[in-house]
């Protein structure tokens, strides 16, 4: 076992092209991952192979080269941009006499550093323990020998077996805690569904600018930085659209190629924000030369959480880096399918708001609801929805509440609360948002 130093580690980066030469863009991304984890890259080793070597992954000759390069540049850790099997990782550590970390372990380490919320920390710990559970072999070889005789009989477990049992116990404990937190999150979603509000989720490759766009749209203070996985914990805010009411906007964790399966499983409850949205705002770095591959990789992760069937609006961010003007592109049906903008400079944000109004726009109804004293819950829901414009006391002790919200939401709310819905004067124009007048009388 190798202890991790307190300061930044000198890292040797390794990338092997399997069946093809090494892609410089992928090597640059891996270097950015290493820097995000706090490592200091001091060298790179590249190569190509037809298939992975079962013992060292990189081959025996390349493994010896790793040891020599690590000695020459005084590297403290070797980072390999591929998933390694536990035996390959152990063999490389034994040969190079240094800690070896594969791509999955590096991403898990970044997540461990960035998690801020209680749920996020539990999710990362669960993913780390699942990753570690396959790498316990020979971790305690000096304690594995079981002895017999008077005074030497123990519980019948090797140290490795004890570690594995404690690890499994901790995994079960974390799963129970996360199930409880998932239940609380589901309760929050059900509360938001009391009066249905359309929802949109920002998805995309890491460092595409999702949090920056989220902040400028909603006025939130989510952490945003030019680094991979700057934001882990999802943030949900309401976004008010002119003449169209509100939508719920969620900022989610960024995706990356070859995202560890342990993370996808651990963050499944968090990723439900993306799976339950009515629309995905797929944020794309327009200045990224690999943006086509990035789009495919994001869609692959969305498919893994059963969220690939949700409507998608592509947001090409950072057009200021290309020197281009903001613009909108439409599909064959005339719907907005792509928007080119810059979240950092604010260029094109109005185009995005107009597209959201077009997607979520429905008639606004402005009516007066006559609520009886027994309908206090319905009154509270209207206030929670932010739909109340004015309230006056009624002669029977109830309330005359003037509300404004989407007509479809109002009809559903009145049906659920047992209110009569004689909406009159509804416009029939083609504008996405129209105000109407009406009077709703309680049917109770």
CSV table of C-alpha atoms in Angstrom, one decimal:
chain,number,residue,atom,x,y,z
A,1,UNK,CA,0.0,0.0,0.0
A,2,UNK,CA,1.2,3.5,-0.8
A,3,UNK,CA,0.4,6.5,1.4
A,4,UNK,CA,-0.9,9.7,-0.3
A,5,UNK,CA,1.1,12.8,0.4
A,6,UNK,CA,-0.6,15.9,1.8
A,7,UNK,CA,0.5,18.2,-1.0
A,8,UNK,CA,0.0,17.9,-4.8
A,9,UNK,CA,1.4,14.8,-6.3
A,10,UNK,CA,3.8,14.6,-9.2
A,11,UNK,CA,2.0,12.4,-11.7
A,12,UNK,CA,3.1,10.5,-14.8
A,13,UNK,CA,0.3,10.4,-17.3
A,14,UNK,CA,-0.2,7.3,-19.5
A,15,UNK,CA,-2.5,7.0,-22.6
A,16,UNK,CA,-2.5,4.0,-24.9
A,17,UNK,CA,-4.3,3.9,-28.2
A,18,UNK,CA,-6.0,0.6,-28.7
A,19,UNK,CA,-6.1,-0.2,-32.3
A,20,UNK,CA,-5.4,3.4,-33.3
A,21,UNK,CA,-3.0,6.2,-32.5
A,22,UNK,CA,-3.5,8.3,-29.3
A,23,UNK,CA,-6.0,11.1,-29.8
A,24,UNK,CA,-4.3,14.4,-28.6
A,25,UNK,CA,-7.7,15.8,-27.5
A,26,UNK,CA,-8.3,12.8,-25.2
A,27,UNK,CA,-4.8,13.1,-23.8
A,28,UNK,CA,-5.4,16.8,-23.1
A,29,UNK,CA,-8.7,16.0,-21.4
A,30,UNK,CA,-7.0,13.4,-19.2
A,31,UNK,CA,-4.3,16.0,-18.2
A,32,UNK,CA,-7.1,18.4,-17.2
A,33,UNK,CA,-8.6,15.6,-15.1
A,34,UNK,CA,-5.3,15.1,-13.4
A,35,UNK,CA,-4.9,18.8,-12.7
A,36,UNK,CA,-8.5,19.0,-11.4
A,37,UNK,CA,-7.6,16.2,-8.9
A,38,UNK,CA,-4.7,18.3,-7.6
A,39,UNK,CA,-1.9,16.4,-9.4
A,40,UNK,CA,1.1,18.0,-11.1
A,41,UNK,CA,1.8,16.4,-14.4
A,42,UNK,CA,5.5,15.9,-14.9
A,43,UNK,CA,5.6,13.6,-17.9
A,44,UNK,CA,3.5,11.6,-20.5
A,45,UNK,CA,3.9,8.1,-21.9
A,46,UNK,CA,1.9,7.2,-25.0
A,47,UNK,CA,1.8,4.2,-27.2
A,48,UNK,CA,-0.5,1.9,-29.2
A,49,UNK,CA,-1.5,-1.7,-28.9
A,50,UNK,CA,-3.9,-4.0,-30.8
A,51,UNK,CA,-5.5,-5.1,-27.5
A,52,UNK,CA,-4.8,-4.7,-23.7
A,53,UNK,CA,-2.1,-6.9,-22.1
A,54,UNK,CA,-3.8,-9.1,-19.5
A,55,UNK,CA,-0.9,-8.6,-17.0
A,56,UNK,CA,0.1,-5.0,-17.3
A,57,UNK,CA,-2.5,-3.6,-19.8
A,58,UNK,CA,0.3,-1.6,-21.4
A,59,UNK,CA,2.5,-4.6,-22.1
A,60,UNK,CA,5.7,-5.7,-20.4
A,61,UNK,CA,8.1,-3.5,-22.4
A,62,UNK,CA,5.9,-0.4,-21.9
A,63,UNK,CA,5.5,-1.2,-18.2
A,64,UNK,CA,9.3,-1.2,-17.8
A,65,UNK,CA,9.4,2.1,-19.6
A,66,UNK,CA,6.9,3.5,-17.1
A,67,UNK,CA,9.2,2.6,-14.3
A,68,UNK,CA,12.2,4.2,-15.9
A,69,UNK,CA,10.3,7.4,-16.8
A,70,UNK,CA,8.8,7.6,-13.3
A,71,UNK,CA,12.2,7.3,-11.8
A,72,UNK,CA,13.6,9.9,-14.2
A,73,UNK,CA,11.0,12.5,-13.5
A,74,UNK,CA,10.5,11.6,-9.8
A,75,UNK,CA,6.8,10.9,-10.2
A,76,UNK,CA,4.9,9.9,-7.1
A,77,UNK,CA,1.9,8.4,-8.8
A,78,UNK,CA,1.1,6.9,-12.2
A,79,UNK,CA,-2.2,7.9,-13.8
A,80,UNK,CA,-3.5,5.7,-16.6
A,81,UNK,CA,-6.3,6.9,-18.8
A,82,UNK,CA,-8.0,3.5,-19.0
A,83,UNK,CA,-10.0,1.3,-16.7
A,84,UNK,CA,-7.7,-1.3,-15.2
A,85,UNK,CA,-8.5,-4.6,-13.6
A,86,UNK,CA,-7.5,-5.1,-10.0
A,87,UNK,CA,-4.7,-7.5,-11.0
A,88,UNK,CA,-3.3,-5.1,-13.7
A,89,UNK,CA,-3.3,-2.3,-11.1
A,90,UNK,CA,-1.5,-4.5,-8.5
A,91,UNK,CA,1.1,-5.8,-11.1
A,92,UNK,CA,1.9,-2.2,-12.2
A,93,UNK,CA,2.3,-1.0,-8.6
A,94,UNK,CA,4.6,-3.9,-7.8
A,95,UNK,CA,6.8,-3.3,-10.8
A,96,UNK,CA,7.0,0.5,-10.7
A,97,UNK,CA,7.0,0.7,-6.8
A,98,UNK,CA,4.5,3.6,-7.0
A,99,UNK,CA,0.8,4.1,-6.6
A,100,UNK,CA,-1.1,3.4,-9.9
A,101,UNK,CA,-4.5,5.0,-10.4
A,102,UNK,CA,-6.8,4.2,-13.4
A,103,UNK,CA,-9.3,6.6,-15.0
A,104,UNK,CA,-12.2,5.5,-12.8
A,105,UNK,CA,-10.2,5.9,-9.6
A,106,UNK,CA,-9.1,9.4,-10.7
A,107,UNK,CA,-12.7,10.6,-11.4
A,108,UNK,CA,-13.8,9.1,-8.1
A,109,UNK,CA,-11.0,11.1,-6.4
A,110,UNK,CA,-12.2,14.3,-8.0
A,111,UNK,CA,-15.8,13.7,-7.0
A,112,UNK,CA,-14.6,13.0,-3.4
A,113,UNK,CA,-12.9,16.4,-3.3
A,114,UNK,CA,-15.9,18.3,-4.9
A,115,UNK,CA,-18.9,16.8,-3.1
A,116,UNK,CA,-20.4,19.4,-0.7
A,117,UNK,CA,-23.9,18.3,0.2
A,118,UNK,CA,-24.5,15.4,2.7
A,119,UNK,CA,-26.1,13.3,-0.1
A,120,UNK,CA,-23.3,14.0,-2.5
A,121,UNK,CA,-20.7,12.9,0.0
A,122,UNK,CA,-22.6,9.7,0.7
A,123,UNK,CA,-23.0,9.0,-3.0
A,124,UNK,CA,-19.2,9.4,-3.6
A,125,UNK,CA,-18.3,7.3,-0.6
A,126,UNK,CA,-20.6,4.5,-1.9
A,127,UNK,CA,-19.0,4.6,-5.3
A,128,UNK,CA,-15.5,4.6,-3.9
A,129,UNK,CA,-16.2,1.6,-1.6
A,130,UNK,CA,-17.7,-0.4,-4.5
A,131,UNK,CA,-14.6,0.4,-6.6
A,132,UNK,CA,-12.3,-0.5,-3.6
A,133,UNK,CA,-14.1,-3.8,-2.9
A,134,UNK,CA,-12.5,-5.4,-5.9
A,135,UNK,CA,-9.0,-4.2,-5.0
A,136,UNK,CA,-8.6,-5.6,-1.5
A,137,UNK,CA,-6.6,-8.6,-2.5
A,138,UNK,CA,-3.1,-8.7,-1.0
A,139,UNK,CA,-3.7,-5.4,0.8
A,140,UNK,CA,-2.9,-7.1,4.2
A,141,UNK,CA,-0.7,-10.0,3.3
A,142,UNK,CA,1.2,-9.8,6.5
A,143,UNK,CA,-1.9,-10.5,8.5
A,144,UNK,CA,-3.5,-13.1,6.3
A,145,UNK,CA,-2.0,-16.2,8.0
A,146,UNK,CA,-4.3,-18.0,10.4
A,147,UNK,CA,-2.7,-19.7,13.3
A,148,UNK,CA,-3.8,-22.5,15.5
A,149,UNK,CA,-2.9,-23.7,19.0
A,150,UNK,CA,-3.7,-22.6,22.5
A,151,UNK,CA,-4.1,-18.8,22.7
A,152,UNK,CA,-3.8,-18.3,19.0
A,153,UNK,CA,-7.2,-19.3,17.8
A,154,UNK,CA,-9.1,-16.3,16.4
A,155,UNK,CA,-12.5,-15.7,14.9
A,156,UNK,CA,-11.6,-17.8,11.9
A,157,UNK,CA,-11.2,-14.8,9.5
A,158,UNK,CA,-8.2,-13.5,7.7
A,159,UNK,CA,-7.6,-9.7,7.8
A,160,UNK,CA,-8.8,-9.6,4.2
A,161,UNK,CA,-12.1,-11.3,5.0
A,162,UNK,CA,-12.6,-8.9,8.0
A,163,UNK,CA,-12.0,-5.9,5.7
A,164,UNK,CA,-14.4,-7.2,3.1
A,165,UNK,CA,-17.1,-7.8,5.7
A,166,UNK,CA,-16.7,-4.3,7.2
A,167,UNK,CA,-16.7,-2.9,3.7
A,168,UNK,CA,-19.9,-4.7,2.9
A,169,UNK,CA,-21.5,-3.5,6.1
A,170,UNK,CA,-20.6,0.1,5.3
A,171,UNK,CA,-22.0,-0.3,1.8
A,172,UNK,CA,-25.3,-1.5,3.2
A,173,UNK,CA,-25.4,1.4,5.7
A,174,UNK,CA,-24.8,3.9,2.9
A,175,UNK,CA,-27.4,2.3,0.7
A,176,UNK,CA,-30.0,2.7,3.5
A,177,UNK,CA,-29.1,6.3,4.1
A,178,UNK,CA,-29.3,7.1,0.4
A,179,UNK,CA,-32.6,5.4,0.1
A,180,UNK,CA,-33.9,7.6,2.9
A,181,UNK,CA,-32.5,10.7,1.2
A,182,UNK,CA,-34.0,9.6,-2.1
A,183,UNK,CA,-37.4,9.3,-0.4
A,184,UNK,CA,-37.0,12.9,0.8
A,185,UNK,CA,-36.1,14.0,-2.7
A,186,UNK,CA,-39.1,12.2,-4.1
A,187,UNK,CA,-41.3,13.9,-1.5
A,188,UNK,CA,-39.9,17.3,-2.8
A,189,UNK,CA,-40.8,16.3,-6.4
A,190,UNK,CA,-44.3,15.3,-5.4
A,191,UNK,CA,-44.7,18.6,-3.6
A,192,UNK,CA,-43.7,20.4,-6.8
A,193,UNK,CA,-46.2,18.3,-8.7
A,194,UNK,CA,-49.2,19.4,-6.5
A,195,UNK,CA,-49.7,22.1,-9.1
A,196,UNK,CA,-47.8,20.9,-12.2
A,197,UNK,CA,-44.9,23.2,-13.3
A,198,UNK,CA,-43.0,22.3,-16.4
A,199,UNK,CA,-39.4,21.3,-15.8
A,200,UNK,CA,-36.2,21.7,-17.8
A,201,UNK,CA,-32.8,20.2,-16.9
A,202,UNK,CA,-29.4,21.4,-18.0
A,203,UNK,CA,-27.3,18.5,-19.2
A,204,UNK,CA,-24.1,18.3,-21.0
A,205,UNK,CA,-20.4,17.4,-21.0
A,206,UNK,CA,-18.4,18.6,-18.0
A,207,UNK,CA,-17.0,22.2,-18.3
A,208,UNK,CA,-19.5,23.1,-21.1
A,209,UNK,CA,-20.8,26.1,-19.1
A,210,UNK,CA,-24.0,24.6,-17.6
A,211,UNK,CA,-23.6,26.3,-14.2
A,212,UNK,CA,-22.7,29.7,-15.7
A,213,UNK,CA,-25.9,29.5,-17.9
A,214,UNK,CA,-27.9,28.4,-14.9
A,215,UNK,CA,-26.7,31.4,-12.8
A,216,UNK,CA,-27.4,34.0,-15.5
A,217,UNK,CA,-30.9,32.6,-16.1
A,218,UNK,CA,-32.1,32.2,-12.5
A,219,UNK,CA,-29.8,34.6,-10.6
A,220,UNK,CA,-28.5,31.6,-8.5
A,221,UNK,CA,-25.1,31.4,-7.0
A,222,UNK,CA,-24.0,28.0,-8.1
A,223,UNK,CA,-20.3,27.5,-8.2
A,224,UNK,CA,-18.9,27.9,-11.7
A,225,UNK,CA,-15.3,27.5,-12.7
A,226,UNK,CA,-13.2,26.6,-15.8
A,227,UNK,CA,-12.5,23.1,-14.5
A,228,UNK,CA,-13.9,19.6,-14.9
A,229,UNK,CA,-16.7,18.6,-12.5
A,230,UNK,CA,-16.8,22.0,-10.8
A,231,UNK,CA,-20.4,21.3,-9.8
A,232,UNK,CA,-21.6,17.9,-8.4
A,233,UNK,CA,-24.8,18.6,-6.4
A,234,UNK,CA,-27.9,19.4,-8.4
A,235,UNK,CA,-29.5,22.8,-7.9
A,236,UNK,CA,-33.2,23.5,-8.7
A,237,UNK,CA,-34.6,27.0,-9.2
A,238,UNK,CA,-37.8,28.5,-10.6
A,239,UNK,CA,-37.4,30.6,-13.8
A,240,UNK,CA,-40.2,33.0,-14.6
A,241,UNK,CA,-40.9,33.5,-18.2
A,242,UNK,CA,-42.6,36.7,-19.5
A,243,UNK,CA,-46.3,36.2,-19.9
A,244,UNK,CA,-46.0,32.5,-19.5
A,245,UNK,CA,-45.7,31.7,-15.8
A,246,UNK,CA,-42.8,29.7,-14.3
A,247,UNK,CA,-40.8,26.6,-15.1
A,248,UNK,CA,-38.5,24.6,-12.9
A,249,UNK,CA,-34.8,24.6,-14.0
A,250,UNK,CA,-32.3,22.1,-12.7
A,251,UNK,CA,-28.5,22.2,-13.0
A,252,UNK,CA,-27.1,18.7,-13.0
A,253,UNK,CA,-23.7,17.1,-12.8
A,254,UNK,CA,-21.6,17.1,-15.9
A,255,UNK,CA,-20.9,14.0,-17.9
A,256,UNK,CA,-17.7,12.7,-19.3
A,257,UNK,CA,-16.6,9.8,-21.6
A,258,UNK,CA,-16.2,6.5,-19.8
A,259,UNK,CA,-17.9,7.7,-16.7
A,260,UNK,CA,-17.4,5.0,-14.0
A,261,UNK,CA,-20.4,2.7,-13.6
A,262,UNK,CA,-20.1,3.1,-9.9
A,263,UNK,CA,-20.8,6.8,-10.2
A,264,UNK,CA,-23.7,6.3,-12.5
A,265,UNK,CA,-25.3,3.9,-10.0
A,266,UNK,CA,-24.5,6.0,-6.9
A,267,UNK,CA,-25.8,9.2,-8.5
A,268,UNK,CA,-28.9,7.6,-10.0
A,269,UNK,CA,-31.3,9.4,-7.5
A,270,UNK,CA,-29.6,12.7,-8.3
A,271,UNK,CA,-29.8,12.1,-12.0
A,272,UNK,CA,-33.5,11.7,-11.6
A,273,UNK,CA,-33.8,15.4,-12.0
A,274,UNK,CA,-32.7,14.9,-15.6
A,275,UNK,CA,-34.9,11.8,-16.1
A,276,UNK,CA,-38.1,13.5,-14.9
A,277,UNK,CA,-37.6,16.8,-16.8
A,278,UNK,CA,-40.0,17.7,-19.6
A,279,UNK,CA,-37.1,19.2,-21.6
A,280,UNK,CA,-33.3,18.7,-21.7
A,281,UNK,CA,-31.2,21.8,-22.4
A,282,UNK,CA,-28.2,20.1,-23.8
A,283,UNK,CA,-25.3,22.6,-23.2
A,284,UNK,CA,-22.5,22.1,-25.7
A,285,UNK,CA,-19.1,23.8,-25.9
A,286,UNK,CA,-19.2,25.3,-29.4
A,287,UNK,CA,-15.5,25.9,-29.3
A,288,UNK,CA,-14.6,22.3,-28.5
A,289,UNK,CA,-13.2,20.6,-31.7
A,290,UNK,CA,-14.5,17.3,-30.3
A,291,UNK,CA,-18.1,18.5,-29.7
A,292,UNK,CA,-19.7,15.9,-32.0
A,293,UNK,CA,-18.1,13.1,-29.9
A,294,UNK,CA,-19.1,14.9,-26.7
A,295,UNK,CA,-22.7,15.1,-27.8
A,296,UNK,CA,-22.8,11.3,-28.5
A,297,UNK,CA,-21.1,10.6,-25.1
A,298,UNK,CA,-23.7,12.7,-23.2
A,299,UNK,CA,-26.6,11.0,-25.1
A,300,UNK,CA,-25.0,7.6,-24.1
A,301,UNK,CA,-25.1,8.5,-20.4
A,302,UNK,CA,-28.7,9.8,-20.7
A,303,UNK,CA,-29.7,6.5,-22.3
A,304,UNK,CA,-28.1,4.6,-19.4
A,305,UNK,CA,-30.5,6.3,-17.0
A,306,UNK,CA,-33.5,5.9,-19.3
A,307,UNK,CA,-33.7,9.6,-20.1
A,308,UNK,CA,-33.0,9.4,-23.8
A,309,UNK,CA,-36.6,9.8,-24.8
A,310,UNK,CA,-37.0,13.3,-23.4
A,311,UNK,CA,-37.2,16.2,-25.8
A,312,UNK,CA,-33.9,18.0,-26.2
A,313,UNK,CA,-32.9,21.6,-27.1
A,314,UNK,CA,-29.2,22.0,-28.0
A,315,UNK,CA,-27.5,25.0,-26.6
A,316,UNK,CA,-24.2,25.8,-28.3
A,317,UNK,CA,-22.4,27.9,-25.7
A,318,UNK,CA,-19.2,30.0,-25.9
A,319,UNK,CA,-19.9,31.4,-29.4
A,320,UNK,CA,-17.8,34.4,-28.3
A,321,UNK,CA,-14.7,32.2,-28.5
A,322,UNK,CA,-15.6,31.5,-32.1
A,323,UNK,CA,-16.3,35.1,-33.0
A,324,UNK,CA,-19.8,34.2,-34.2
A,325,UNK,CA,-23.1,35.9,-33.6
A,326,UNK,CA,-25.9,34.4,-31.6
A,327,UNK,CA,-28.5,32.6,-33.7
A,328,UNK,CA,-31.4,30.1,-33.7
A,329,UNK,CA,-31.8,27.1,-35.9
A,330,UNK,CA,-35.1,25.3,-36.5
A,331,UNK,CA,-36.0,21.8,-37.6
A,332,UNK,CA,-38.3,20.6,-40.3
A,333,UNK,CA,-41.4,21.2,-38.2
A,334,UNK,CA,-40.4,24.8,-37.5
A,335,UNK,CA,-39.4,24.2,-33.9
A,336,UNK,CA,-36.3,25.6,-32.3
A,337,UNK,CA,-33.7,22.8,-32.1
A,338,UNK,CA,-30.4,24.7,-31.7
A,339,UNK,CA,-29.4,28.0,-30.1
A,340,UNK,CA,-26.0,29.6,-30.4
A,341,UNK,CA,-25.2,31.9,-27.5
A,342,UNK,CA,-22.6,32.9,-24.9
A,343,UNK,CA,-23.5,32.5,-21.2
A,344,UNK,CA,-20.4,34.4,-20.1
A,345,UNK,CA,-21.2,37.6,-22.1
A,346,UNK,CA,-25.0,37.3,-22.1
A,347,UNK,CA,-25.2,37.2,-25.9
A,348,UNK,CA,-28.2,35.2,-27.1
A,349,UNK,CA,-29.9,34.7,-23.8
A,350,UNK,CA,-33.1,36.4,-25.1
A,351,UNK,CA,-33.1,33.9,-27.9
A,352,UNK,CA,-33.1,31.1,-25.3
A,353,UNK,CA,-35.9,32.7,-23.3
A,354,UNK,CA,-38.0,33.1,-26.4
A,355,UNK,CA,-37.4,29.4,-27.3
A,356,UNK,CA,-38.5,28.3,-23.8
A,357,UNK,CA,-41.6,30.4,-24.1
A,358,UNK,CA,-42.3,28.8,-27.4
A,359,UNK,CA,-41.7,25.3,-25.9
A,360,UNK,CA,-43.6,25.8,-22.6
A,361,UNK,CA,-45.9,28.6,-23.6
A,362,UNK,CA,-49.6,28.0,-23.0
A,363,UNK,CA,-52.5,30.4,-22.4
A,364,UNK,CA,-52.4,32.2,-19.1
A,365,UNK,CA,-55.7,32.4,-17.3
A,366,UNK,CA,-56.5,35.2,-14.9
A,367,UNK,CA,-59.5,34.2,-12.8
A,368,UNK,CA,-61.1,34.8,-9.3
A,369,UNK,CA,-61.5,31.7,-7.2
A,370,UNK,CA,-64.2,31.6,-4.5
A,371,UNK,CA,-62.7,29.4,-1.8
A,372,UNK,CA,-64.7,28.2,1.3
A,373,UNK,CA,-63.2,28.2,4.8
A,374,UNK,CA,-62.6,24.4,4.4
A,375,UNK,CA,-60.4,24.9,1.4
A,376,UNK,CA,-57.4,26.4,3.2
A,377,UNK,CA,-55.2,23.7,1.7
A,378,UNK,CA,-56.1,24.7,-1.8
A,379,UNK,CA,-55.4,28.4,-0.9
A,380,UNK,CA,-51.9,27.4,0.5
A,381,UNK,CA,-51.1,25.5,-2.7
A,382,UNK,CA,-51.9,28.5,-4.8
A,383,UNK,CA,-49.6,30.7,-2.7
A,384,UNK,CA,-46.9,28.0,-2.9
A,385,UNK,CA,-47.3,28.0,-6.7
A,386,UNK,CA,-46.9,31.8,-6.7
A,387,UNK,CA,-50.1,32.2,-8.7
A,388,UNK,CA,-52.0,34.6,-6.3
A,389,UNK,CA,-52.3,38.2,-7.5
A,390,UNK,CA,-54.8,39.5,-4.9
A,391,UNK,CA,-57.0,38.1,-2.1
A,392,UNK,CA,-60.1,39.5,-0.5
A,393,UNK,CA,-62.3,38.1,2.3
A,394,UNK,CA,-65.5,36.5,1.3
A,395,UNK,CA,-68.9,36.9,3.2
A,396,UNK,CA,-68.9,33.2,4.2
A,397,UNK,CA,-65.5,33.5,5.9
A,398,UNK,CA,-63.7,32.2,2.9
A,399,UNK,CA,-61.5,34.0,0.3
A,400,UNK,CA,-61.9,35.5,-3.1
A,401,UNK,CA,-58.5,34.8,-4.6
A,402,UNK,CA,-57.4,36.3,-7.9
A,403,UNK,CA,-54.9,34.0,-9.6
A,404,UNK,CA,-52.9,33.9,-12.8
A,405,UNK,CA,-51.3,30.7,-14.2
A,406,UNK,CA,-51.3,28.5,-17.2
A,407,UNK,CA,-54.8,27.5,-18.2
A,408,UNK,CA,-54.1,23.8,-18.4
A,409,UNK,CA,-52.6,23.9,-14.9
A,410,UNK,CA,-55.6,25.8,-13.6
A,411,UNK,CA,-58.1,23.3,-15.1
A,412,UNK,CA,-56.2,20.4,-13.5
A,413,UNK,CA,-56.0,22.2,-10.1
A,414,UNK,CA,-59.7,22.9,-10.1
A,415,UNK,CA,-60.5,19.3,-11.0
A,416,UNK,CA,-58.4,18.0,-8.2
A,417,UNK,CA,-59.8,20.5,-5.6
A,418,UNK,CA,-63.5,20.0,-6.7
A,419,UNK,CA,-63.9,23.5,-8.1
A,420,UNK,CA,-66.2,24.4,-11.1
A,421,UNK,CA,-64.3,25.7,-14.0
A,422,UNK,CA,-66.5,28.0,-16.2
A,423,UNK,CA,-63.6,29.8,-17.9
A,424,UNK,CA,-64.9,32.4,-20.3
A,425,UNK,CA,-63.3,34.7,-22.8
A,426,UNK,CA,-60.4,32.5,-23.6
A,427,UNK,CA,-58.5,33.8,-26.6
A,428,UNK,CA,-57.9,31.7,-29.6
A,429,UNK,CA,-55.0,33.6,-31.2
A,430,UNK,CA,-51.7,32.1,-32.2
A,431,UNK,CA,-49.7,33.9,-29.5
A,432,UNK,CA,-48.2,31.5,-27.0
A,433,UNK,CA,-49.5,33.4,-23.9
A,434,UNK,CA,-52.8,35.1,-23.6
A,435,UNK,CA,-54.6,36.5,-20.5
A,436,UNK,CA,-58.2,35.6,-20.0
A,437,UNK,CA,-60.9,36.6,-17.5
A,438,UNK,CA,-63.3,34.4,-15.7
A,439,UNK,CA,-65.0,33.6,-12.4
A,440,UNK,CA,-64.7,30.2,-10.7
A,441,UNK,CA,-67.3,29.3,-8.1
A,442,UNK,CA,-66.5,26.6,-5.6
A,443,UNK,CA,-68.6,23.5,-6.2
A,444,UNK,CA,-68.5,22.5,-2.4
